mmCIF file of C-alpha atoms in Angstrom:
data_model
loop_
_atom_site.group_PDB
_atom_site.id
_atom_site.type_symbol
_atom_site.label_atom_id
_atom_site.label_comp_id
_atom_site.label_asym_id
_atom_site.label_seq_id
_atom_site.Cartn_x
_atom_site.Cartn_y
_atom_site.Cartn_z
ATOM 1 C CA MET A 1 -28.505 -33.026 112.683
ATOM 2 C CA THR A 2 -28.632 -36.377 110.739
ATOM 3 C CA ASP A 3 -31.928 -37.328 109.490
ATOM 4 C CA GLY A 4 -31.320 -40.668 111.752
ATOM 5 C CA LYS A 5 -31.088 -38.410 114.827
ATOM 6 C CA LEU A 6 -34.145 -36.343 114.132
ATOM 7 C CA LEU A 7 -36.292 -39.350 113.281
ATOM 8 C CA LEU A 8 -35.221 -40.752 116.654
ATOM 9 C CA TYR A 9 -36.479 -37.545 118.533
ATOM 10 C CA ILE A 10 -39.648 -37.579 116.509
ATOM 11 C CA ALA A 11 -40.095 -41.236 117.440
ATOM 12 C CA VAL A 12 -39.734 -40.649 121.276
ATOM 13 C CA MET A 13 -42.085 -37.602 121.150
ATOM 14 C CA ALA A 14 -44.873 -39.013 118.999
ATOM 15 C CA GLY A 15 -44.339 -42.557 121.082
ATOM 16 C CA VAL A 16 -44.606 -40.925 124.514
ATOM 17 C CA THR A 17 -47.562 -38.512 123.282
ATOM 18 C CA TYR A 18 -49.270 -41.505 121.907
ATOM 19 C CA LEU A 19 -49.179 -43.809 124.837
ATOM 20 C CA VAL A 20 -50.302 -40.694 127.647
ATOM 21 C CA ARG A 21 -53.723 -40.661 125.034
ATOM 22 C CA MET A 22 -53.886 -44.174 124.316
ATOM 23 C CA LEU A 23 -53.072 -46.121 127.625
ATOM 24 C CA PRO A 24 -55.766 -44.494 129.597
ATOM 25 C CA PHE A 25 -58.441 -44.656 127.038
ATOM 26 C CA VAL A 26 -57.778 -48.643 126.557
ATOM 27 C CA ILE A 27 -57.107 -49.606 130.262
ATOM 28 C CA PHE A 28 -58.997 -47.216 132.518
ATOM 29 C CA ARG A 29 -62.562 -47.644 132.994
ATOM 30 C CA LYS A 30 -63.043 -46.051 136.238
ATOM 31 C CA LYS A 31 -63.199 -42.306 137.191
ATOM 32 C CA ILE A 32 -60.438 -40.526 139.031
ATOM 33 C CA THR A 33 -61.789 -39.499 142.110
ATOM 34 C CA SER A 34 -59.082 -37.821 144.124
ATOM 35 C CA PRO A 35 -59.852 -33.906 144.249
ATOM 36 C CA PHE A 36 -56.297 -33.224 144.392
ATOM 37 C CA ILE A 37 -55.202 -35.444 141.472
ATOM 38 C CA LYS A 38 -58.087 -33.611 139.750
ATOM 39 C CA SER A 39 -57.218 -30.204 140.691
ATOM 40 C CA VAL A 40 -53.398 -30.532 139.513
ATOM 41 C CA LEU A 41 -54.610 -31.926 136.405
ATOM 42 C CA TYR A 42 -56.877 -29.120 135.823
ATOM 43 C CA TYR A 43 -54.335 -26.428 136.565
ATOM 44 C CA MET A 44 -51.475 -28.201 134.525
ATOM 45 C CA PRO A 45 -52.284 -26.771 131.111
ATOM 46 C CA TYR A 46 -52.282 -23.240 132.166
ATOM 47 C CA ALA A 47 -49.061 -23.672 134.024
ATOM 48 C CA VAL A 48 -47.472 -25.269 130.776
ATOM 49 C CA LEU A 49 -48.616 -22.590 128.483
ATOM 50 C CA THR A 50 -47.555 -19.851 130.913
ATOM 51 C CA ALA A 51 -44.077 -21.409 131.172
ATOM 52 C CA MET A 52 -43.668 -21.753 127.730
ATOM 53 C CA THR A 53 -44.814 -18.066 126.861
ATOM 54 C CA ILE A 54 -42.973 -16.185 129.479
ATOM 55 C CA PRO A 55 -40.192 -15.209 129.171
ATOM 56 C CA ALA A 56 -39.845 -16.573 125.520
ATOM 57 C CA VAL A 57 -42.301 -14.344 123.989
ATOM 58 C CA PHE A 58 -40.443 -11.330 124.860
ATOM 59 C CA THR A 59 -37.658 -12.146 122.461
ATOM 60 C CA SER A 60 -39.836 -13.871 119.627
ATOM 61 C CA ALA A 61 -39.018 -11.201 117.028
ATOM 62 C CA GLY A 62 -35.558 -11.021 117.953
ATOM 63 C CA GLY A 63 -33.084 -10.903 121.020
ATOM 64 C CA ASP A 64 -31.648 -7.399 119.995
ATOM 65 C CA MET A 65 -33.397 -4.024 121.344
ATOM 66 C CA ASN A 66 -35.481 -3.669 118.246
ATOM 67 C CA GLY A 67 -36.722 -7.132 118.301
ATOM 68 C CA ILE A 68 -37.730 -6.918 122.511
ATOM 69 C CA ILE A 69 -39.544 -3.720 121.663
ATOM 70 C CA ALA A 70 -41.558 -5.147 118.683
ATOM 71 C CA SER A 71 -42.317 -8.397 120.691
ATOM 72 C CA LEU A 72 -43.359 -6.150 123.549
ATOM 73 C CA ALA A 73 -45.801 -4.702 121.175
ATOM 74 C CA GLY A 74 -47.464 -7.677 120.111
ATOM 75 C CA VAL A 75 -47.698 -8.812 123.912
ATOM 76 C CA VAL A 76 -49.664 -5.640 124.738
ATOM 77 C CA ILE A 77 -52.207 -6.275 121.778
ATOM 78 C CA ALA A 78 -52.364 -9.944 122.373
ATOM 79 C CA VAL A 79 -53.183 -9.283 126.184
ATOM 80 C CA LEU A 80 -55.973 -6.520 125.507
ATOM 81 C CA LEU A 81 -57.670 -8.887 122.714
ATOM 82 C CA ALA A 82 -57.515 -11.713 124.974
ATOM 83 C CA ILE A 83 -58.935 -9.933 127.975
ATOM 84 C CA LYS A 84 -61.866 -8.816 125.612
ATOM 85 C CA LYS A 85 -62.087 -12.643 124.865
ATOM 86 C CA SER A 86 -61.351 -12.254 121.056
ATOM 87 C CA SER A 87 -60.918 -15.459 119.041
ATOM 88 C CA LEU A 88 -57.504 -17.532 119.198
ATOM 89 C CA VAL A 89 -56.772 -16.467 115.562
ATOM 90 C CA THR A 90 -57.795 -12.785 115.693
ATOM 91 C CA VAL A 91 -55.462 -12.543 118.977
ATOM 92 C CA ALA A 92 -52.540 -14.244 116.933
ATOM 93 C CA ALA A 93 -52.908 -12.123 113.867
ATOM 94 C CA ALA A 94 -53.500 -8.940 115.703
ATOM 95 C CA ALA A 95 -50.179 -9.489 117.602
ATOM 96 C CA CYS A 96 -48.086 -10.627 114.276
ATOM 97 C CA VAL A 97 -49.413 -6.985 112.641
ATOM 98 C CA ALA A 98 -48.269 -5.470 115.784
ATOM 99 C CA VAL A 99 -45.072 -7.086 115.802
ATOM 100 C CA TYR A 100 -44.461 -6.417 112.065
ATOM 101 C CA VAL A 101 -45.677 -2.685 112.004
ATOM 102 C CA VAL A 102 -43.570 -1.759 115.354
ATOM 103 C CA GLY A 103 -40.604 -3.530 113.742
ATOM 104 C CA LYS A 104 -40.936 -1.750 110.481
ATOM 105 C CA VAL A 105 -41.166 1.656 112.451
ATOM 106 C CA LEU A 106 -38.073 0.957 114.182
ATOM 107 C CA THR A 107 -35.960 0.210 111.356
ATOM 108 C CA LEU A 108 -37.089 3.881 110.075
ATOM 109 C CA ILE A 109 -35.961 5.536 113.017
ATOM 110 C CA MET B 1 -80.133 -45.492 116.060
ATOM 111 C CA THR B 2 -77.654 -42.727 116.908
ATOM 112 C CA ASN B 3 -77.314 -39.496 114.771
ATOM 113 C CA LEU B 4 -73.644 -39.470 115.379
ATOM 114 C CA THR B 5 -72.517 -40.718 112.006
ATOM 115 C CA PHE B 6 -69.299 -40.265 110.371
ATOM 116 C CA ARG B 7 -70.508 -37.511 108.388
ATOM 117 C CA LYS B 8 -71.672 -35.208 111.353
ATOM 118 C CA GLY B 9 -68.154 -36.121 112.535
ATOM 119 C CA LEU B 10 -66.609 -34.640 109.544
ATOM 120 C CA ILE B 11 -68.957 -31.764 109.834
ATOM 121 C CA ASP B 12 -68.017 -31.193 113.571
ATOM 122 C CA GLY B 13 -64.384 -31.057 112.657
ATOM 123 C CA ILE B 14 -64.355 -28.367 110.141
ATOM 124 C CA PRO B 15 -64.029 -25.645 112.643
ATOM 125 C CA ILE B 16 -61.432 -27.494 114.509
ATOM 126 C CA ALA B 17 -59.554 -28.030 111.172
ATOM 127 C CA LEU B 18 -59.627 -24.102 110.259
ATOM 128 C CA GLY B 19 -58.090 -23.209 113.644
ATOM 129 C CA TYR B 20 -55.553 -25.742 113.758
ATOM 130 C CA LEU B 21 -54.575 -24.834 110.173
ATOM 131 C CA SER B 22 -53.454 -21.332 111.344
ATOM 132 C CA VAL B 23 -51.973 -22.355 114.633
ATOM 133 C CA SER B 24 -49.710 -25.084 112.886
ATOM 134 C CA PHE B 25 -49.041 -22.464 110.061
ATOM 135 C CA SER B 26 -46.915 -20.781 112.743
ATOM 136 C CA PHE B 27 -45.385 -23.941 114.079
ATOM 137 C CA GLY B 28 -43.959 -24.801 110.610
ATOM 138 C CA ILE B 29 -42.537 -21.420 110.542
ATOM 139 C CA LEU B 30 -40.782 -21.832 113.616
ATOM 140 C CA CYS B 31 -39.437 -25.386 112.332
ATOM 141 C CA ALA B 32 -38.104 -23.559 109.160
ATOM 142 C CA LYS B 33 -36.612 -20.662 111.325
ATOM 143 C CA GLY B 34 -34.703 -23.229 113.290
ATOM 144 C CA GLY B 35 -33.303 -24.794 110.404
ATOM 145 C CA MET B 36 -35.448 -28.234 110.362
ATOM 146 C CA ARG B 37 -36.243 -29.837 106.989
ATOM 147 C CA ILE B 38 -39.773 -29.249 105.860
ATOM 148 C CA LEU B 39 -40.496 -33.097 105.843
ATOM 149 C CA GLY B 40 -39.244 -33.185 109.367
ATOM 150 C CA ALA B 41 -41.893 -30.646 110.286
ATOM 151 C CA ILE B 42 -44.578 -32.434 108.583
ATOM 152 C CA LEU B 43 -43.837 -35.700 110.309
ATOM 153 C CA ILE B 44 -43.852 -34.257 113.894
ATOM 154 C CA SER B 45 -47.310 -32.807 113.096
ATOM 155 C CA LEU B 46 -48.769 -35.828 111.662
ATOM 156 C CA THR B 47 -47.275 -38.245 114.490
ATOM 157 C CA ASN B 48 -47.881 -35.786 117.419
ATOM 158 C CA LEU B 49 -51.250 -33.591 116.664
ATOM 159 C CA THR B 50 -50.514 -31.289 119.702
ATOM 160 C CA SER B 51 -49.400 -27.810 120.035
ATOM 161 C CA ALA B 52 -47.495 -27.194 123.402
ATOM 162 C CA GLY B 53 -45.798 -30.663 123.334
ATOM 163 C CA GLN B 54 -44.468 -30.040 119.606
ATOM 164 C CA LEU B 55 -43.378 -26.644 120.395
ATOM 165 C CA ALA B 56 -41.274 -27.869 123.403
ATOM 166 C CA GLY B 57 -40.210 -30.953 121.512
ATOM 167 C CA VAL B 58 -38.774 -28.887 118.630
ATOM 168 C CA GLY B 59 -36.852 -26.769 121.278
ATOM 169 C CA ILE B 60 -35.537 -29.775 122.797
ATOM 170 C CA ILE B 61 -34.522 -30.950 119.248
ATOM 171 C CA PHE B 62 -32.663 -27.647 118.569
ATOM 172 C CA ALA B 63 -30.899 -27.500 121.876
ATOM 173 C CA LEU B 64 -29.983 -31.162 121.041
ATOM 174 C CA GLY B 65 -31.428 -32.243 124.380
ATOM 175 C CA SER B 66 -31.278 -35.972 125.506
ATOM 176 C CA LEU B 67 -34.041 -38.339 124.520
ATOM 177 C CA SER B 68 -34.761 -38.706 128.296
ATOM 178 C CA GLU B 69 -35.441 -34.995 128.532
ATOM 179 C CA MET B 70 -37.669 -35.142 125.488
ATOM 180 C CA ALA B 71 -39.728 -38.374 127.167
ATOM 181 C CA LEU B 72 -40.269 -36.478 130.266
ATOM 182 C CA ALA B 73 -41.285 -33.241 128.742
ATOM 183 C CA GLN B 74 -43.843 -34.721 126.553
ATOM 184 C CA LEU B 75 -45.121 -36.984 129.285
ATOM 185 C CA VAL B 76 -45.535 -33.910 131.713
ATOM 186 C CA ILE B 77 -46.940 -31.269 128.813
ATOM 187 C CA ASN B 78 -49.280 -33.927 127.392
ATOM 188 C CA LEU B 79 -50.519 -35.194 130.840
ATOM 189 C CA ARG B 80 -53.792 -33.713 130.327
ATOM 190 C CA TYR B 81 -54.506 -35.698 127.556
ATOM 191 C CA ALA B 82 -54.418 -38.906 129.852
ATOM 192 C CA LEU B 83 -57.407 -37.317 132.033
ATOM 193 C CA MET B 84 -59.459 -36.681 128.806
ATOM 194 C CA SER B 85 -59.026 -40.052 127.657
ATOM 195 C CA VAL B 86 -60.417 -41.491 130.843
ATOM 196 C CA SER B 87 -63.126 -39.171 130.618
ATOM 197 C CA LEU B 88 -63.720 -40.017 126.817
ATOM 198 C CA SER B 89 -63.638 -43.780 127.799
ATOM 199 C CA GLN B 90 -66.667 -43.291 130.106
ATOM 200 C CA LYS B 91 -68.655 -42.106 127.103
ATOM 201 C CA ALA B 92 -67.409 -44.877 124.507
ATOM 202 C CA ASP B 93 -70.395 -47.229 123.473
ATOM 203 C CA ASP B 94 -70.200 -50.841 123.256
ATOM 204 C CA THR B 95 -68.602 -51.003 119.742
ATOM 205 C CA PHE B 96 -65.378 -49.817 120.984
ATOM 206 C CA ASN B 97 -63.196 -52.754 120.946
ATOM 207 C CA THR B 98 -59.493 -52.215 121.977
ATOM 208 C CA LEU B 99 -58.328 -51.790 118.505
ATOM 209 C CA ARG B 100 -60.958 -48.910 117.952
ATOM 210 C CA ARG B 101 -60.000 -47.369 121.129
ATOM 211 C CA MET B 102 -56.290 -47.560 120.157
ATOM 212 C CA ILE B 103 -57.133 -45.720 116.827
ATOM 213 C CA VAL B 104 -59.598 -43.026 118.317
ATOM 214 C CA SER B 105 -57.069 -42.056 121.353
ATOM 215 C CA PHE B 106 -54.704 -40.824 118.749
ATOM 216 C CA GLY B 107 -57.056 -37.902 118.234
ATOM 217 C CA VAL B 108 -57.750 -36.766 121.855
ATOM 218 C CA THR B 109 -56.766 -33.068 121.588
ATOM 219 C CA ASP B 110 -58.412 -30.370 123.911
ATOM 220 C CA GLU B 111 -60.731 -29.256 121.087
ATOM 221 C CA ILE B 112 -61.626 -32.689 119.516
ATOM 222 C CA TYR B 113 -62.170 -33.929 123.231
ATOM 223 C CA ALA B 114 -64.151 -31.011 124.029
ATOM 224 C CA VAL B 115 -66.400 -31.638 120.891
ATOM 225 C CA ALA B 116 -66.701 -35.478 121.546
ATOM 226 C CA SER B 117 -67.757 -35.000 125.220
ATOM 227 C CA SER B 118 -70.323 -32.360 124.383
ATOM 228 C CA GLN B 119 -72.525 -34.894 122.492
ATOM 229 C CA LYS B 120 -75.457 -36.277 124.154
ATOM 230 C CA GLY B 121 -75.400 -39.861 125.283
ATOM 231 C CA LEU B 122 -72.419 -42.386 124.132
ATOM 232 C CA ILE B 123 -69.999 -41.857 121.352
ATOM 233 C CA ASN B 124 -69.342 -44.474 118.639
ATOM 234 C CA PRO B 125 -66.013 -45.093 116.636
ATOM 235 C CA LYS B 126 -67.463 -43.673 113.092
ATOM 236 C CA TYR B 127 -68.487 -40.427 114.708
ATOM 237 C CA MET B 128 -64.857 -39.984 115.930
ATOM 238 C CA TYR B 129 -63.100 -41.042 113.086
ATOM 239 C CA GLY B 130 -65.084 -38.371 111.227
ATOM 240 C CA LEU B 131 -64.236 -35.819 113.801
ATOM 241 C CA MET B 132 -60.523 -36.617 113.928
ATOM 242 C CA LEU B 133 -59.911 -36.536 110.063
ATOM 243 C CA LEU B 134 -60.265 -32.966 109.117
ATOM 244 C CA PRO B 135 -58.542 -31.641 112.121
ATOM 245 C CA ILE B 136 -55.307 -34.086 111.320
ATOM 246 C CA VAL B 137 -55.518 -33.056 107.781
ATOM 247 C CA GLY B 138 -55.623 -29.432 108.751
ATOM 248 C CA TRP B 139 -52.722 -29.643 111.465
ATOM 249 C CA THR B 140 -50.334 -31.284 109.101
ATOM 250 C CA SER B 141 -50.975 -29.125 105.974
ATOM 251 C CA GLY B 142 -50.748 -26.119 107.838
ATOM 252 C CA THR B 143 -47.372 -27.199 109.174
ATOM 253 C CA ALA B 144 -46.079 -27.840 105.590
ATOM 254 C CA LEU B 145 -47.515 -24.430 104.619
ATOM 255 C CA GLY B 146 -45.811 -22.691 107.447
ATOM 256 C CA ALA B 147 -42.600 -24.560 106.827
ATOM 257 C CA ILE B 148 -42.288 -23.688 103.366
ATOM 258 C CA ALA B 149 -43.365 -20.315 103.835
ATOM 259 C CA GLY B 150 -40.622 -19.773 106.513
ATOM 260 C CA ASP B 151 -38.314 -20.665 103.878
ATOM 261 C CA ILE B 152 -39.396 -18.112 101.113
ATOM 262 C CA LEU B 153 -41.140 -15.336 102.930
ATOM 263 C CA PRO B 154 -38.975 -12.115 103.712
ATOM 264 C CA ALA B 155 -37.221 -12.330 107.249
ATOM 265 C CA ASP B 156 -39.127 -9.594 108.602
ATOM 266 C CA ILE B 157 -42.479 -10.936 108.150
ATOM 267 C CA VAL B 158 -41.104 -14.492 109.358
ATOM 268 C CA SER B 159 -39.969 -12.817 112.367
ATOM 269 C CA ALA B 160 -43.354 -11.119 113.001
ATOM 270 C CA LEU B 161 -44.950 -14.335 112.658
ATOM 271 C CA GLY B 162 -43.035 -15.850 115.318
ATOM 272 C CA ILE B 163 -45.343 -14.491 118.026
ATOM 273 C CA ALA B 164 -48.452 -16.119 116.710
ATOM 274 C CA LEU B 165 -48.299 -19.096 118.732
ATOM 275 C CA TYR B 166 -47.463 -17.382 121.983
ATOM 276 C CA ALA B 167 -50.219 -14.912 121.310
ATOM 277 C CA MET B 168 -52.649 -17.905 121.055
ATOM 278 C CA PHE B 169 -51.394 -19.430 124.392
ATOM 279 C CA ILE B 170 -52.046 -15.868 125.792
ATOM 280 C CA ALA B 171 -55.508 -16.029 124.357
ATOM 281 C CA ILE B 172 -56.066 -19.605 126.085
ATOM 282 C CA VAL B 173 -54.674 -18.528 129.389
ATOM 283 C CA LEU B 174 -55.907 -14.840 130.243
ATOM 284 C CA PRO B 175 -59.825 -15.556 129.834
ATOM 285 C CA PRO B 176 -59.915 -18.042 132.550
ATOM 286 C CA ALA B 177 -57.363 -16.396 134.549
ATOM 287 C CA THR B 178 -59.383 -13.082 134.899
ATOM 288 C CA GLU B 179 -62.407 -15.220 135.973
ATOM 289 C CA HIS B 180 -60.649 -18.061 137.994
ATOM 290 C CA LYS B 181 -58.400 -16.760 141.004
ATOM 291 C CA GLY B 182 -56.666 -20.487 140.879
ATOM 292 C CA VAL B 183 -55.957 -20.249 137.198
ATOM 293 C CA LEU B 184 -54.223 -16.818 138.055
ATOM 294 C CA VAL B 185 -52.204 -17.663 140.715
ATOM 295 C CA CYS B 186 -51.168 -20.916 138.876
ATOM 296 C CA ALA B 187 -49.913 -18.636 135.824
ATOM 297 C CA LEU B 188 -48.425 -16.028 137.804
ATOM 298 C CA ILE B 189 -46.270 -18.764 139.684
ATOM 299 C CA SER B 190 -45.452 -20.461 136.607
ATOM 300 C CA ALA B 191 -44.280 -17.307 134.747
ATOM 301 C CA ALA B 192 -42.160 -16.492 137.924
ATOM 302 C CA ILE B 193 -40.324 -19.594 137.911
ATOM 303 C CA SER B 194 -39.858 -19.474 134.184
ATOM 304 C CA CYS B 195 -38.357 -16.222 134.614
ATOM 305 C CA ILE B 196 -36.028 -17.218 137.383
ATOM 306 C CA LEU B 197 -34.938 -20.351 135.784
ATOM 307 C CA ALA B 198 -34.108 -18.371 132.506
ATOM 308 C CA TYR B 199 -32.360 -15.286 133.897
ATOM 309 C CA VAL B 200 -30.358 -16.494 137.262
ATOM 310 C CA PRO B 201 -27.269 -17.690 136.427
ATOM 311 C CA ILE B 202 -26.730 -20.561 138.962
ATOM 312 C CA PHE B 203 -29.995 -22.158 137.002
ATOM 313 C CA SER B 204 -28.458 -22.032 133.381
ATOM 314 C CA PHE B 205 -27.689 -25.876 133.325
ATOM 315 C CA ILE B 206 -31.394 -26.659 133.303
ATOM 316 C CA SER B 207 -32.503 -26.869 129.628
ATOM 317 C CA GLY B 208 -35.764 -25.258 128.379
ATOM 318 C CA GLY B 209 -37.802 -28.723 128.457
ATOM 319 C CA PHE B 210 -36.850 -29.468 131.940
ATOM 320 C CA ALA B 211 -37.566 -25.902 133.198
ATOM 321 C CA ILE B 212 -41.207 -26.234 131.852
ATOM 322 C CA ILE B 213 -41.660 -29.472 133.819
ATOM 323 C CA ILE B 214 -40.445 -27.956 136.901
ATOM 324 C CA CYS B 215 -42.954 -24.856 136.266
ATOM 325 C CA ALA B 216 -45.775 -27.112 135.236
ATOM 326 C CA ILE B 217 -45.471 -29.162 138.594
ATOM 327 C CA VAL B 218 -44.760 -26.685 141.212
ATOM 328 C CA ALA B 219 -47.396 -24.214 139.787
ATOM 329 C CA ALA B 220 -50.021 -27.043 139.221
ATOM 330 C CA VAL B 221 -49.622 -28.481 142.975
ATOM 331 C CA ILE B 222 -49.283 -25.044 144.519
ATOM 332 C CA ALA B 223 -52.468 -23.918 142.901
ATOM 333 C CA ALA B 224 -54.145 -27.445 143.528
ATOM 334 C CA ILE B 225 -53.473 -26.979 147.163
ATOM 335 C CA LEU B 226 -54.560 -23.240 147.645
ATOM 336 C CA PHE B 227 -57.532 -23.501 145.046
ATOM 337 C CA PRO B 228 -58.890 -27.074 145.113
ATOM 338 C CA VAL B 229 -61.084 -27.433 142.211
ATOM 339 C CA LYS B 230 -64.768 -28.404 142.716
ATOM 340 C CA ASP B 231 -66.031 -31.109 140.711
ATOM 341 C CA GLU B 232 -68.346 -28.820 138.507
ATOM 342 C CA GLU B 233 -65.538 -26.501 137.625
ATOM 343 C CA SER B 234 -63.260 -29.217 136.162
ATOM 344 C CA GLU B 235 -66.350 -30.745 134.326
ATOM 345 C CA ALA B 236 -66.921 -27.180 133.003
ATOM 346 C CA SER B 237 -63.494 -26.679 131.975
ATOM 347 C CA GLU B 238 -63.375 -29.799 130.068
ATOM 348 C CA ASN B 239 -65.945 -28.396 127.686
ATOM 349 C CA ASP B 240 -64.273 -25.440 127.047
#
C-alpha cells in the first residue's frame, strides 16, 4: 500500500470519528428522550465488542490447530478472570501468558 | 470558585493514561503484525483515540476495503460517543464557546467521559484539557512502543500478545452480561450473527467492517426491543 492511500484511509477514519464526537457536543443542547434510541445506544457498544471478539479471538494466535488451541486457552483464562471482575489489564496479561505457555507446550509435543 | 483545575484534570487522567498505554501497546503490535509502518500506526492512534474503531479500521485497511465502508464502520462503532457528547454538553459551563467545545470533544472516550461526568456540578474547559492530555499521550506512545516491539520481538511472543485486545473486550462485556439480561442477550445475538457471517459461505462477500455494522445494529435493536433500558440503568452505565 502506498503512503498516500494509507493517509486517505486514516483521514476518513479520523474525520468520521471526530465528527461523531464533535457535532453533538457543539450542536445538541437537548437530551435524547426516546427510550428506544437510548436503549439501542446503551446496547451498541456490547454488540460491537462481541462481534469484534467472536470468532476472531479463536484464531488470534494463528489459524492452524496449535494456534487455535493456544487461543482457546487464552479465551478460557480471560473468561474466568472477567467473571471474577479482574481489572482489564490483568485479564489481558493473563490471557497472553496462557496463549504463550500453551503455545510453547504444543511445540514441544 | 471551582476546584476543577487543569492540574486536577491531569491527576485524574493518570490512571486512564496507564490503562491506555497497555491497550494501545497491543494495538501497535497488531499494526506491526499486519505490516503497517510504525508512523502509520502512531498517526492512527493520535488522530482517532479509540480502541474498537481503530481495530476495525486497520482490519478494513489490511483487507483493502472501500473508504465508504471505513466511514460507515467508524460511524456505527463510534456512535456511542455521540450520546456521551450530548450528555457532556449538558454539563458544560458558560465558558465553553464553540471552539472550546470543538477541542474538548476530541477527547470524548468511554473513560474520559466517565470521569468527567462523575464530577459534581459543571465542568470547565481547563479541567477537560488536563483530563485529556495524559490519556492522549499514553494512547499514542503505547501504540508506538507496541509497533516497535512488534517488529523486534520474537514471533511467538508477538503471537501471544495478539489476544490482549480481545481479552480486554471480554473483560468489558462479561461482567455486565452476568448481571444484566439485556446485555447478555445482546452479546449472544451479536456473537451468533458474527459467526454466521464469518463461516457460512454465502455471506463470504460481506467484509469484516460491514459484518460488525450488521451485528451491532441487529443485536442492539433486538435487545432494545426485548429489554428496554430504564433511565437509571443507562445513567448508571454511563458512569462505569
